[in-house]
Amino acid sequence: MKSIIVIGAQWGDEGKGKIVDIYSEFADTIVRSTGGNNAGHTLVVRGEKFIFHLIPSGILHPGKKCVIANGVVVDPKVLLAEVDRLRERGYLKDHAQLKVGLLANIIMPYHIVLDRAREEKLGSRKIGTTARGIGPCYEDKIARTGIRACDLIHPDTFAEKLAANLDLKNFLLKHYYGAEEISFQSCLEEYTGYGERLKPYLIDTSSFLNEEINRGSKVLFEGAQGTLLDIDHGTYPFVTSSNTTAGGACTGSGVGPTKISGVIGVSKAYATRVGGGPFPTELFDEEGQLIRDRGNEYGSTTGRPRRCGWFDAPVVRYAHRLNHLAGIALTKLDVLSGLSRIKVCIGYDVGGTKRDEVPLSLPEFEAAKPVYEQVEGWKEDITTAKAFGDLPKAAQKYVRLLEEVSGVEVTLVSVGPERNQTIVRRNPFRS
Ligand code: GDP
Ligand code: IMO
Ligand code: MG
């Protein structure tokens, strides 16, 4: 039995999609347990690019089962469009390859409108959400008023819950936000239609996953977002509305923690962040722009330019503490090629006091000035390296430094977006 969780060790967009695609070869089932279509996971396979927002990144491997578990908030329109696009490209021919949790909460049109209206009202204090309705949908889930996938296939229950929700949401939209109201009838018809199309995929995903694990299948849990965006442990309120840390994989999928063999954290060889919130190593100069251009750091979901900065070791150490990482999959090392020197943040100066750990208070994190260690760069193109020993000595030294300062072994190095631009040093499914 082997069940591995892959999570983002920074602020999201670390390259989880690519890493999950690589590990999927060794797994039988791949699961998304948290988040929604705020995620954008990019894969490049033999020159073809795929971006997944909801469907697990293992879907391109024929015969592997992909599960969207109960903890995910599902926008059915986005999911069905993703299914259609995959079908057009010759994938997901057998609908049994994809399974969706009956208990997953559904993102409704009012969630999206509320997300946008609220951000607009916040003005300069906005979170910078992906505007996909994620927060408002999770709020309804926690308030126990949400509409779930199972409701969409029971028209009477659905109509009742929709009416109750619209009663309040339309009041808010009209009287608080000055926005347009949502029509009960058109929403009912549209979402009942989605329910019919989703029906063949809907199952008890917790039961399915536990049976799979009990009969010896290997399960790979695909995290979304990143550790610092976790609702409980991240840079609140500049976070998403779910648990992005490893525990979320268990609660979201209904698989017990003792069935998990290990957690792999994905981290870029530098750092990026989209949306607002503290980011001590952020670069505002031409070096930041160079990294953005070389790394093509523009959001997979919203197209927004990502904020770029140096590797922040306290952040990754924090991710290690929260997730207990068995290894780091280090991505985008190739983006740093050609820089004469590279900086690594090893701690912070907060108001004159040296700190080794991520400050828990937002004002302190915002005030944190990075303390850097500087290392030599390398000039060589590393995108064709097949083994760790193929990397220039300075690049090897840089990876070893990251291991030392983050306290975690780098078990995979990614040197380009393509599936085959990957150096696997230790495979979690085999060790
Ligand atoms: P995710 O949300 O964690 O799956 O990451 P995204 O897909 O949003 O962003 C990662 C981006 O980096 C994608 O465009 C990937 O194709 C790309 N990428 C992943 N690994 C590498 C790498 O090692 N080198 C380069 N140059 N690009 C990479
Ligand atoms: P993947 O899975 C990077 C960020 C948003 C915003 C905050 C809250 O591709 O790594 P939300 O729409 O979730 O309410 O936005 O979280 N965010 C992400 N940033 N990668 C993601 O997903 C993200 N999902 C949400 O930019 O700052
Ligand atoms: Mg992404």
CSV table of C-alpha atoms and ligand atoms in Angstrom, one decimal:
chain,number,residue,atom,x,y,z
A,1,MET,CA,0.0,0.0,0.0
A,2,LYS,CA,1.3,3.4,-0.9
A,3,SER,CA,-0.7,6.6,-0.7
A,4,ILE,CA,1.2,9.9,-1.4
A,5,ILE,CA,0.1,13.4,-0.9
A,6,VAL,CA,1.5,16.2,-3.1
A,7,ILE,CA,1.1,19.7,-1.7
A,8,GLY,CA,2.3,23.2,-2.6
A,9,ALA,CA,5.0,24.3,-0.2
A,10,GLN,CA,4.8,28.0,-1.0
A,11,TRP,CA,2.0,30.3,-2.3
A,12,GLY,CA,0.6,28.0,-5.0
A,13,ASP,CA,1.6,27.5,-8.7
A,14,GLU,CA,4.7,25.6,-7.6
A,15,GLY,CA,4.3,23.1,-10.5
A,16,LYS,CA,2.1,20.6,-8.7
A,17,GLY,CA,0.3,19.6,-11.9
A,18,LYS,CA,3.6,18.6,-13.6
A,19,ILE,CA,4.7,16.7,-10.6
A,20,VAL,CA,1.4,14.8,-10.2
A,21,ASP,CA,1.6,13.9,-13.9
A,22,ILE,CA,5.1,12.4,-13.3
A,23,TYR,CA,4.1,10.4,-10.2
A,24,SER,CA,0.8,9.3,-11.8
A,25,GLU,CA,2.7,6.7,-13.8
A,26,PHE,CA,3.3,4.9,-10.5
A,27,ALA,CA,-0.2,5.4,-9.0
A,28,ASP,CA,-3.5,3.7,-9.8
A,29,THR,CA,-5.8,6.5,-8.6
A,30,ILE,CA,-5.3,10.3,-8.5
A,31,VAL,CA,-7.5,12.5,-6.3
A,32,ARG,CA,-8.3,16.2,-5.8
A,33,SER,CA,-9.6,16.7,-2.3
A,34,THR,CA,-9.7,20.4,-1.7
A,35,GLY,CA,-10.1,23.8,-3.4
A,36,GLY,CA,-11.9,24.3,-6.7
A,37,ASN,CA,-11.3,25.9,-10.1
A,38,ASN,CA,-9.2,28.6,-8.4
A,39,ALA,CA,-6.5,26.0,-9.1
A,40,GLY,CA,-4.8,26.0,-12.5
A,41,HIS,CA,-2.5,23.0,-13.0
A,42,THR,CA,-0.4,23.0,-16.2
A,43,LEU,CA,1.1,20.0,-17.9
A,44,VAL,CA,3.2,19.9,-21.0
A,45,VAL,CA,3.4,16.5,-22.7
A,46,ARG,CA,5.2,16.1,-26.0
A,47,GLY,CA,4.7,19.7,-26.8
A,48,GLU,CA,1.0,19.7,-26.0
A,49,LYS,CA,-0.2,21.9,-23.1
A,50,PHE,CA,-3.0,21.1,-20.8
A,51,ILE,CA,-4.4,23.3,-18.0
A,52,PHE,CA,-6.6,21.5,-15.4
A,53,HIS,CA,-8.8,23.4,-13.0
A,54,LEU,CA,-10.7,20.5,-11.4
A,55,ILE,CA,-9.9,17.2,-13.1
A,56,PRO,CA,-6.8,15.6,-11.5
A,57,SER,CA,-3.6,15.9,-13.4
A,58,GLY,CA,-3.3,12.1,-13.8
A,59,ILE,CA,-6.1,12.0,-16.4
A,60,LEU,CA,-3.7,11.9,-19.3
A,61,HIS,CA,-2.5,8.4,-18.2
A,62,PRO,CA,-4.8,5.8,-19.8
A,63,GLY,CA,-6.5,3.5,-17.3
A,64,LYS,CA,-5.8,5.6,-14.2
A,65,LYS,CA,-8.8,6.5,-12.1
A,66,CYS,CA,-9.3,10.2,-11.3
A,67,VAL,CA,-11.4,11.3,-8.4
A,68,ILE,CA,-12.8,14.7,-7.4
A,69,ALA,CA,-13.6,14.1,-3.7
A,70,ASN,CA,-16.2,15.7,-1.4
A,71,GLY,CA,-13.9,18.4,-0.1
A,72,VAL,CA,-13.7,20.0,-3.5
A,73,VAL,CA,-16.1,22.9,-4.4
A,74,VAL,CA,-17.3,22.0,-7.9
A,75,ASP,CA,-18.4,24.5,-10.5
A,76,PRO,CA,-20.3,22.0,-12.8
A,77,LYS,CA,-20.1,24.3,-15.8
A,78,VAL,CA,-16.3,24.4,-15.6
A,79,LEU,CA,-16.0,20.7,-14.9
A,80,LEU,CA,-18.2,19.7,-17.8
A,81,ALA,CA,-16.3,22.0,-20.1
A,82,GLU,CA,-13.1,20.4,-18.9
A,83,VAL,CA,-14.6,17.0,-19.6
A,84,ASP,CA,-15.6,18.1,-23.2
A,85,ARG,CA,-12.2,19.5,-24.0
A,86,LEU,CA,-10.5,16.4,-22.9
A,87,ARG,CA,-12.8,14.2,-24.9
A,88,GLU,CA,-12.2,16.4,-28.0
A,89,ARG,CA,-8.5,15.8,-27.5
A,90,GLY,CA,-8.9,12.0,-27.4
A,91,TYR,CA,-8.8,11.5,-23.6
A,92,LEU,CA,-11.3,10.4,-21.0
A,93,LYS,CA,-13.0,8.1,-23.5
A,94,ASP,CA,-14.3,5.9,-20.7
A,95,HIS,CA,-16.4,7.9,-18.4
A,96,ALA,CA,-15.6,5.5,-15.5
A,97,GLN,CA,-12.1,7.0,-15.5
A,98,LEU,CA,-13.6,10.0,-13.6
A,99,LYS,CA,-15.5,10.0,-10.4
A,100,VAL,CA,-17.1,12.9,-8.5
A,101,GLY,CA,-18.1,13.0,-4.9
A,102,LEU,CA,-21.9,13.0,-4.3
A,103,LEU,CA,-21.3,15.2,-1.3
A,104,ALA,CA,-19.1,17.8,-3.0
A,105,ASN,CA,-20.5,21.4,-2.6
A,106,ILE,CA,-21.5,23.1,-5.8
A,107,ILE,CA,-20.4,26.6,-6.8
A,108,MET,CA,-23.5,28.5,-7.8
A,109,PRO,CA,-23.8,31.7,-9.9
A,110,TYR,CA,-24.4,33.8,-6.8
A,111,HIS,CA,-21.1,32.6,-5.3
A,112,ILE,CA,-19.3,34.0,-8.3
A,113,VAL,CA,-21.2,37.3,-8.3
A,114,LEU,CA,-20.7,37.7,-4.5
A,115,ASP,CA,-17.0,36.9,-4.8
A,116,ARG,CA,-16.6,39.7,-7.4
A,117,ALA,CA,-18.8,42.2,-5.6
A,118,ARG,CA,-17.1,41.7,-2.3
A,119,GLU,CA,-13.6,42.2,-3.8
A,120,GLU,CA,-14.8,45.4,-5.5
A,121,LYS,CA,-16.2,46.7,-2.3
A,122,LEU,CA,-12.9,46.0,-0.5
A,123,GLY,CA,-11.1,48.2,-3.0
A,124,SER,CA,-7.4,48.5,-2.1
A,125,ARG,CA,-7.9,46.0,0.8
A,126,LYS,CA,-9.0,43.3,-1.6
A,127,ILE,CA,-7.7,39.8,-1.3
A,128,GLY,CA,-7.1,39.4,-5.0
A,129,THR,CA,-9.2,36.2,-5.3
A,130,THR,CA,-9.5,34.3,-8.5
A,131,ALA,CA,-13.2,35.5,-8.6
A,132,ARG,CA,-14.4,31.9,-9.1
A,133,GLY,CA,-16.8,31.9,-6.1
A,134,ILE,CA,-14.6,29.8,-4.0
A,135,GLY,CA,-14.9,31.7,-0.7
A,136,PRO,CA,-18.7,32.2,-0.8
A,137,CYS,CA,-19.2,28.6,-1.7
A,138,TYR,CA,-17.1,27.3,1.3
A,139,GLU,CA,-18.9,29.8,3.5
A,140,ASP,CA,-22.2,28.2,2.6
A,141,LYS,CA,-20.8,24.8,3.2
A,142,ILE,CA,-19.6,25.7,6.7
A,143,ALA,CA,-23.0,27.5,7.4
A,144,ARG,CA,-24.6,24.2,6.4
A,145,THR,CA,-26.7,25.8,3.7
A,146,GLY,CA,-24.7,24.7,0.7
A,147,ILE,CA,-26.1,22.8,-2.4
A,148,ARG,CA,-24.2,19.6,-3.0
A,149,ALA,CA,-23.8,17.4,-6.1
A,150,CYS,CA,-26.4,14.9,-4.8
A,151,ASP,CA,-28.9,17.7,-4.6
A,152,LEU,CA,-28.6,18.5,-8.3
A,153,ILE,CA,-30.0,15.1,-9.2
A,154,HIS,CA,-33.0,15.4,-6.9
A,155,PRO,CA,-35.1,18.2,-8.5
A,156,ASP,CA,-37.5,18.8,-5.5
A,157,THR,CA,-34.7,19.0,-2.9
A,158,PHE,CA,-32.7,21.2,-5.3
A,159,ALA,CA,-35.6,23.6,-5.9
A,160,GLU,CA,-36.2,23.9,-2.2
A,161,LYS,CA,-32.5,24.6,-1.3
A,162,LEU,CA,-32.1,27.0,-4.3
A,163,ALA,CA,-35.1,29.0,-3.2
A,164,ALA,CA,-33.9,29.3,0.4
A,165,ASN,CA,-30.4,30.4,-0.8
A,166,LEU,CA,-31.7,32.9,-3.4
A,167,ASP,CA,-33.9,34.4,-0.8
A,168,LEU,CA,-30.9,35.7,1.1
A,169,LYS,CA,-28.4,36.0,-1.7
A,170,ASN,CA,-30.7,38.1,-3.9
A,171,PHE,CA,-31.4,40.4,-0.9
A,172,LEU,CA,-27.6,40.8,-0.4
A,173,LEU,CA,-26.9,41.3,-4.1
A,174,LYS,CA,-29.7,43.9,-4.6
A,175,HIS,CA,-29.6,45.8,-1.3
A,176,TYR,CA,-26.0,45.6,-0.1
A,177,TYR,CA,-23.9,45.3,-3.3
A,178,GLY,CA,-26.3,47.0,-5.7
A,179,ALA,CA,-25.8,44.0,-8.1
A,180,GLU,CA,-28.3,42.2,-10.3
A,181,GLU,CA,-30.5,39.5,-8.8
A,182,ILE,CA,-30.3,35.9,-9.9
A,183,SER,CA,-33.3,34.3,-11.5
A,184,PHE,CA,-34.6,31.2,-9.7
A,185,GLN,CA,-36.1,29.6,-12.8
A,186,SER,CA,-33.2,29.9,-15.1
A,187,CYS,CA,-30.8,28.8,-12.4
A,188,LEU,CA,-33.0,25.8,-11.6
A,189,GLU,CA,-33.1,24.8,-15.2
A,190,GLU,CA,-29.4,25.3,-16.0
A,191,TYR,CA,-28.2,23.5,-12.9
A,192,THR,CA,-30.7,20.6,-13.2
A,193,GLY,CA,-29.2,20.1,-16.7
A,194,TYR,CA,-25.7,20.0,-15.2
A,195,GLY,CA,-27.0,17.5,-12.7
A,196,GLU,CA,-28.2,15.2,-15.4
A,197,ARG,CA,-24.8,15.4,-17.2
A,198,LEU,CA,-22.9,14.8,-14.0
A,199,LYS,CA,-25.0,11.9,-12.8
A,200,PRO,CA,-22.8,9.1,-14.4
A,201,TYR,CA,-19.8,10.4,-12.6
A,202,LEU,CA,-21.3,10.8,-9.1
A,203,ILE,CA,-20.4,8.2,-6.5
A,204,ASP,CA,-19.5,7.8,-2.9
A,205,THR,CA,-15.9,8.7,-3.4
A,206,SER,CA,-14.7,8.0,0.2
A,207,SER,CA,-16.0,4.4,-0.1
A,208,PHE,CA,-14.4,4.0,-3.5
A,209,LEU,CA,-11.0,5.3,-2.3
A,210,ASN,CA,-10.9,3.2,0.8
A,211,GLU,CA,-11.8,0.1,-1.1
A,212,GLU,CA,-9.0,0.9,-3.6
A,213,ILE,CA,-6.5,1.4,-0.8
A,214,ASN,CA,-7.7,-1.8,1.0
A,215,ARG,CA,-7.1,-3.9,-2.1
A,216,GLY,CA,-3.6,-2.5,-2.5
A,217,SER,CA,-4.0,0.2,-5.0
A,218,LYS,CA,-1.6,3.2,-5.0
A,219,VAL,CA,-3.4,6.5,-4.5
A,220,LEU,CA,-1.9,9.9,-5.2
A,221,PHE,CA,-3.5,13.0,-3.6
A,222,GLU,CA,-3.1,16.1,-5.7
A,223,GLY,CA,-3.0,19.2,-3.5
A,224,ALA,CA,-4.2,22.6,-4.7
A,225,GLN,CA,-3.0,26.1,-3.8
A,226,GLY,CA,-0.1,26.2,-1.4
A,227,THR,CA,0.7,26.0,2.3
A,228,LEU,CA,0.8,29.7,2.9
A,229,LEU,CA,-2.7,30.0,1.4
A,230,ASP,CA,-4.1,27.6,4.0
A,231,ILE,CA,-7.2,29.0,5.8
A,232,ASP,CA,-5.8,28.0,9.3
A,233,HIS,CA,-2.1,28.4,8.9
A,234,GLY,CA,-1.6,30.8,6.0
A,235,THR,CA,-1.3,34.6,5.7
A,236,TYR,CA,-4.9,35.2,6.8
A,237,PRO,CA,-7.0,37.0,5.4
A,238,PHE,CA,-4.8,36.7,2.2
A,239,VAL,CA,-5.5,33.0,1.9
A,240,THR,CA,-8.0,30.7,0.2
A,241,SER,CA,-11.0,29.2,2.0
A,242,SER,CA,-9.8,25.7,2.4
A,243,ASN,CA,-7.1,23.6,4.1
A,244,THR,CA,-4.4,23.4,1.5
A,245,THR,CA,-2.0,21.5,3.8
A,246,ALA,CA,-1.7,17.8,3.9
A,247,GLY,CA,-4.5,17.2,6.4
A,248,GLY,CA,-7.0,18.6,3.9
A,249,ALA,CA,-6.3,15.6,1.6
A,250,CYS,CA,-7.6,13.3,4.4
A,251,THR,CA,-10.7,15.4,5.4
A,252,GLY,CA,-11.5,16.2,1.8
A,253,SER,CA,-11.3,12.7,0.6
A,254,GLY,CA,-12.6,10.7,3.6
A,255,VAL,CA,-9.4,8.6,3.9
A,256,GLY,CA,-7.9,8.2,7.3
A,257,PRO,CA,-4.4,9.7,8.0
A,258,THR,CA,-2.9,6.4,8.9
A,259,LYS,CA,-3.5,5.2,5.4
A,260,ILE,CA,-1.1,7.9,4.0
A,261,SER,CA,2.5,6.8,3.5
A,262,GLY,CA,4.1,10.3,3.0
A,263,VAL,CA,3.9,13.8,1.8
A,264,ILE,CA,5.9,15.5,-1.0
A,265,GLY,CA,6.1,19.3,-1.1
A,266,VAL,CA,6.5,21.1,-4.4
A,267,SER,CA,8.5,24.2,-4.4
A,268,LYS,CA,9.9,26.5,-7.0
A,269,ALA,CA,13.7,27.2,-7.0
A,270,TYR,CA,12.5,30.8,-6.3
A,271,ALA,CA,9.1,32.0,-5.1
A,272,THR,CA,6.0,33.5,-6.6
A,273,ARG,CA,2.6,34.7,-5.4
A,274,VAL,CA,-0.6,35.9,-7.1
A,275,GLY,CA,-3.0,38.2,-5.2
A,276,GLY,CA,-2.4,40.3,-2.1
A,277,GLY,CA,-0.6,39.5,1.1
A,278,PRO,CA,2.9,39.5,2.5
A,279,PHE,CA,5.8,38.2,0.4
A,280,PRO,CA,9.1,39.3,2.0
A,281,THR,CA,11.5,38.3,-0.8
A,282,GLU,CA,9.4,39.9,-3.6
A,283,LEU,CA,11.5,41.7,-6.2
A,284,PHE,CA,10.3,44.9,-7.7
A,285,ASP,CA,13.2,45.5,-10.0
A,286,GLU,CA,14.3,44.2,-13.4
A,287,GLU,CA,15.6,40.9,-11.8
A,288,GLY,CA,12.0,40.2,-10.8
A,289,GLN,CA,10.8,41.0,-14.3
A,290,LEU,CA,13.5,38.7,-15.7
A,291,ILE,CA,12.3,35.8,-13.6
A,292,ARG,CA,8.7,36.5,-14.5
A,293,ASP,CA,9.6,36.5,-18.2
A,294,ARG,CA,11.8,33.5,-18.2
A,295,GLY,CA,9.5,31.5,-15.9
A,296,ASN,CA,6.4,32.7,-17.8
A,297,GLU,CA,5.0,33.7,-14.5
A,298,TYR,CA,1.5,34.6,-15.5
A,299,GLY,CA,-1.5,32.9,-13.7
A,300,SER,CA,-2.8,29.7,-15.3
A,301,THR,CA,-6.3,30.5,-14.1
A,302,THR,CA,-6.6,34.3,-14.3
A,303,GLY,CA,-3.6,35.3,-16.5
A,304,ARG,CA,-2.5,37.8,-13.8
A,305,PRO,CA,1.3,38.5,-13.6
A,306,ARG,CA,2.7,36.6,-10.7
A,307,ARG,CA,4.7,38.5,-8.1
A,308,CYS,CA,8.3,37.0,-8.2
A,309,GLY,CA,11.1,36.8,-5.6
A,310,TRP,CA,13.9,34.7,-4.2
A,311,PHE,CA,13.5,31.3,-2.4
A,312,ASP,CA,12.3,31.8,1.1
A,313,ALA,CA,13.7,29.1,3.4
A,314,PRO,CA,11.5,29.9,6.5
A,315,VAL,CA,8.4,29.5,4.3
A,316,VAL,CA,9.5,26.1,3.2
A,317,ARG,CA,10.6,25.1,6.7
A,318,TYR,CA,7.1,26.1,7.9
A,319,ALA,CA,5.6,24.0,5.1
A,320,HIS,CA,7.8,21.1,6.4
A,321,ARG,CA,6.5,21.6,9.9
A,322,LEU,CA,2.8,21.7,8.8
A,323,ASN,CA,3.0,18.9,6.3
A,324,HIS,CA,5.9,16.7,7.5
A,325,LEU,CA,7.5,16.5,4.1
A,326,ALA,CA,9.3,13.3,3.0
A,327,GLY,CA,10.9,15.3,0.1
A,328,ILE,CA,10.8,18.4,-2.0
A,329,ALA,CA,10.1,18.3,-5.7
A,330,LEU,CA,12.1,21.4,-6.8
A,331,THR,CA,10.7,23.0,-10.0
A,332,LYS,CA,11.9,25.7,-12.4
A,333,LEU,CA,15.6,25.4,-11.6
A,334,ASP,CA,16.2,26.1,-15.3
A,335,VAL,CA,14.6,29.6,-14.9
A,336,LEU,CA,17.6,30.7,-12.8
A,337,SER,CA,20.2,29.7,-15.4
A,338,GLY,CA,22.3,32.7,-16.5
A,339,LEU,CA,22.0,34.7,-13.3
A,340,SER,CA,25.4,35.7,-12.0
A,341,ARG,CA,24.4,35.3,-8.4
A,342,ILE,CA,21.3,34.0,-6.7
A,343,LYS,CA,19.9,34.9,-3.3
A,344,VAL,CA,18.3,32.7,-0.7
A,345,CYS,CA,16.4,34.1,2.2
A,346,ILE,CA,17.5,32.3,5.4
A,347,GLY,CA,15.6,34.3,8.0
A,348,TYR,CA,14.1,37.7,8.6
A,349,ASP,CA,14.7,41.0,10.4
A,350,VAL,CA,11.5,42.1,12.0
A,351,GLY,CA,11.9,45.6,13.5
A,352,GLY,CA,15.5,44.9,14.3
A,353,THR,CA,15.0,41.4,15.7
A,354,LYS,CA,16.4,38.4,13.9
A,355,ARG,CA,13.7,35.8,13.2
A,356,ASP,CA,14.2,32.3,11.8
A,357,GLU,CA,10.5,31.5,11.5
A,358,VAL,CA,7.5,32.8,9.6
A,359,PRO,CA,5.9,35.4,11.8
A,360,LEU,CA,2.3,34.4,12.7
A,361,SER,CA,1.0,37.9,12.9
A,362,LEU,CA,0.2,39.6,9.6
A,363,PRO,CA,1.8,43.0,10.5
A,364,GLU,CA,5.0,41.3,11.5
A,365,PHE,CA,5.1,39.2,8.3
A,366,GLU,CA,4.4,42.3,6.3
A,367,ALA,CA,7.3,44.1,8.1
A,368,ALA,CA,9.7,41.2,7.7
A,369,LYS,CA,12.9,42.1,5.8
A,370,PRO,CA,14.7,39.1,4.3
A,371,VAL,CA,18.2,38.1,5.5
A,372,TYR,CA,19.9,36.7,2.4
A,373,GLU,CA,22.7,34.3,1.7
A,374,GLN,CA,24.1,34.8,-1.7
A,375,VAL,CA,25.5,32.1,-4.0
A,376,GLU,CA,27.1,31.9,-7.4
A,377,GLY,CA,24.9,31.2,-10.4
A,378,TRP,CA,25.6,29.1,-13.5
A,379,LYS,CA,25.5,30.0,-17.2
A,380,GLU,CA,24.8,26.7,-18.8
A,381,ASP,CA,21.4,25.7,-20.2
A,382,ILE,CA,20.2,22.8,-17.9
A,383,THR,CA,16.9,21.9,-19.7
A,384,THR,CA,18.3,18.7,-21.1
A,385,ALA,CA,19.9,17.4,-17.9
A,386,LYS,CA,18.8,13.8,-17.2
A,387,ALA,CA,20.6,13.1,-14.0
A,388,PHE,CA,21.6,15.2,-11.0
A,389,GLY,CA,25.3,14.8,-12.0
A,390,ASP,CA,24.5,16.5,-15.4
A,391,LEU,CA,23.8,19.8,-13.7
A,392,PRO,CA,26.6,22.3,-13.4
A,393,LYS,CA,28.5,22.2,-10.1
A,394,ALA,CA,27.0,25.6,-9.1
A,395,ALA,CA,23.4,24.4,-9.7
A,396,GLN,CA,24.1,21.2,-7.7
A,397,LYS,CA,25.5,23.4,-4.9
A,398,TYR,CA,22.4,25.6,-5.0
A,399,VAL,CA,20.1,22.6,-4.6
A,400,ARG,CA,22.2,21.3,-1.7
A,401,LEU,CA,22.0,24.7,-0.1
A,402,LEU,CA,18.2,24.6,-0.4
A,403,GLU,CA,18.1,21.2,1.2
A,404,GLU,CA,20.2,22.5,4.1
A,405,VAL,CA,18.3,25.7,4.7
A,406,SER,CA,14.8,24.1,4.4
A,407,GLY,CA,15.7,20.9,6.2
A,408,VAL,CA,14.2,18.6,3.6
A,409,GLU,CA,15.8,16.4,0.9
A,410,VAL,CA,15.2,17.4,-2.7
A,411,THR,CA,14.0,14.2,-4.2
A,412,LEU,CA,13.1,15.5,-7.7
A,413,VAL,CA,14.5,18.4,-9.8
A,414,SER,CA,12.4,19.8,-12.6
A,415,VAL,CA,14.4,21.5,-15.4
A,416,GLY,CA,11.6,22.5,-17.8
A,417,PRO,CA,7.8,22.3,-18.2
A,418,GLU,CA,7.9,19.1,-20.3
A,419,ARG,CA,7.1,15.7,-18.7
A,420,ASN,CA,10.6,14.5,-19.7
A,421,GLN,CA,12.5,17.5,-18.3
A,422,THR,CA,12.6,15.9,-14.9
A,423,ILE,CA,15.3,14.4,-12.7
A,424,VAL,CA,13.8,11.9,-10.3
A,425,ARG,CA,16.3,11.3,-7.5
A,426,ARG,CA,14.0,9.3,-5.3
A,427,ASN,CA,10.6,8.0,-6.2
A,428,PRO,CA,8.1,8.2,-3.2
A,429,PHE,CA,6.2,5.2,-4.7
A,430,ARG,CA,9.3,3.1,-4.8
A,431,SER,CA,11.1,4.0,-1.6
B,1,GDP,P1,0.5,24.4,-10.2
B,1,GDP,O1,-0.7,25.2,-9.9
B,1,GDP,O2,1.3,24.1,-8.9
B,1,GDP,O3,0.2,23.1,-10.9
B,1,GDP,O4,1.5,25.2,-11.1
B,1,GDP,P2,1.0,26.0,-12.4
B,1,GDP,O5,0.7,25.1,-13.5
B,1,GDP,O6,0.0,27.0,-12.1
B,1,GDP,O7,2.4,26.9,-12.7
B,1,GDP,C1,3.6,26.2,-13.0
B,1,GDP,C2,4.1,26.7,-14.4
B,1,GDP,O8,5.4,26.3,-14.5
B,1,GDP,C3,3.4,25.9,-15.5
B,1,GDP,O9,3.3,26.8,-16.6
B,1,GDP,C4,4.3,24.7,-15.8
B,1,GDP,O10,4.2,24.3,-17.1
B,1,GDP,C5,5.6,25.4,-15.5
B,1,GDP,N1,6.7,24.5,-15.1
B,1,GDP,C6,6.6,23.4,-14.2
B,1,GDP,N2,7.8,22.9,-13.9
B,1,GDP,C7,8.7,23.7,-14.6
B,1,GDP,C8,10.1,23.7,-14.8
B,1,GDP,O11,10.8,22.9,-14.1
B,1,GDP,N3,10.7,24.7,-15.6
B,1,GDP,C9,9.9,25.6,-16.3
B,1,GDP,N4,10.5,26.4,-17.0
B,1,GDP,N5,8.6,25.6,-16.2
B,1,GDP,C10,8.0,24.7,-15.4
B,2,IMO,P1,-2.9,26.3,-7.7
B,2,IMO,O1,-3.6,25.1,-7.3
B,2,IMO,C1,-1.9,30.5,-6.7
B,2,IMO,C2,-4.9,32.7,-4.4
B,2,IMO,C3,-5.6,33.9,-5.1
B,2,IMO,C4,-5.8,34.8,-3.9
B,2,IMO,C5,-6.2,33.8,-2.8
B,2,IMO,C6,-7.7,33.6,-2.5
B,2,IMO,O2,-2.9,26.6,-9.2
B,2,IMO,O3,-1.6,26.5,-7.1
B,2,IMO,P2,-9.6,32.3,-3.9
B,2,IMO,O4,-10.0,32.5,-5.3
B,2,IMO,O5,-9.0,31.0,-3.6
B,2,IMO,O6,-10.5,32.8,-2.9
B,2,IMO,O7,-8.3,33.3,-3.8
B,2,IMO,O8,-5.6,32.6,-3.1
B,2,IMO,N1,-5.0,31.4,-5.1
B,2,IMO,C7,-4.0,30.8,-5.8
B,2,IMO,N2,-2.7,31.3,-6.0
B,2,IMO,N3,-2.3,29.2,-7.1
B,2,IMO,C8,-3.5,28.8,-6.8
B,2,IMO,O9,-3.9,27.5,-7.1
B,2,IMO,C9,-4.5,29.6,-6.2
B,2,IMO,N4,-5.7,29.4,-5.8
B,2,IMO,C10,-6.1,30.6,-5.1
B,2,IMO,O10,-4.7,34.5,-6.0
B,2,IMO,O11,-4.6,35.4,-3.5
B,3,MG,MG,-1.6,27.0,-10.7
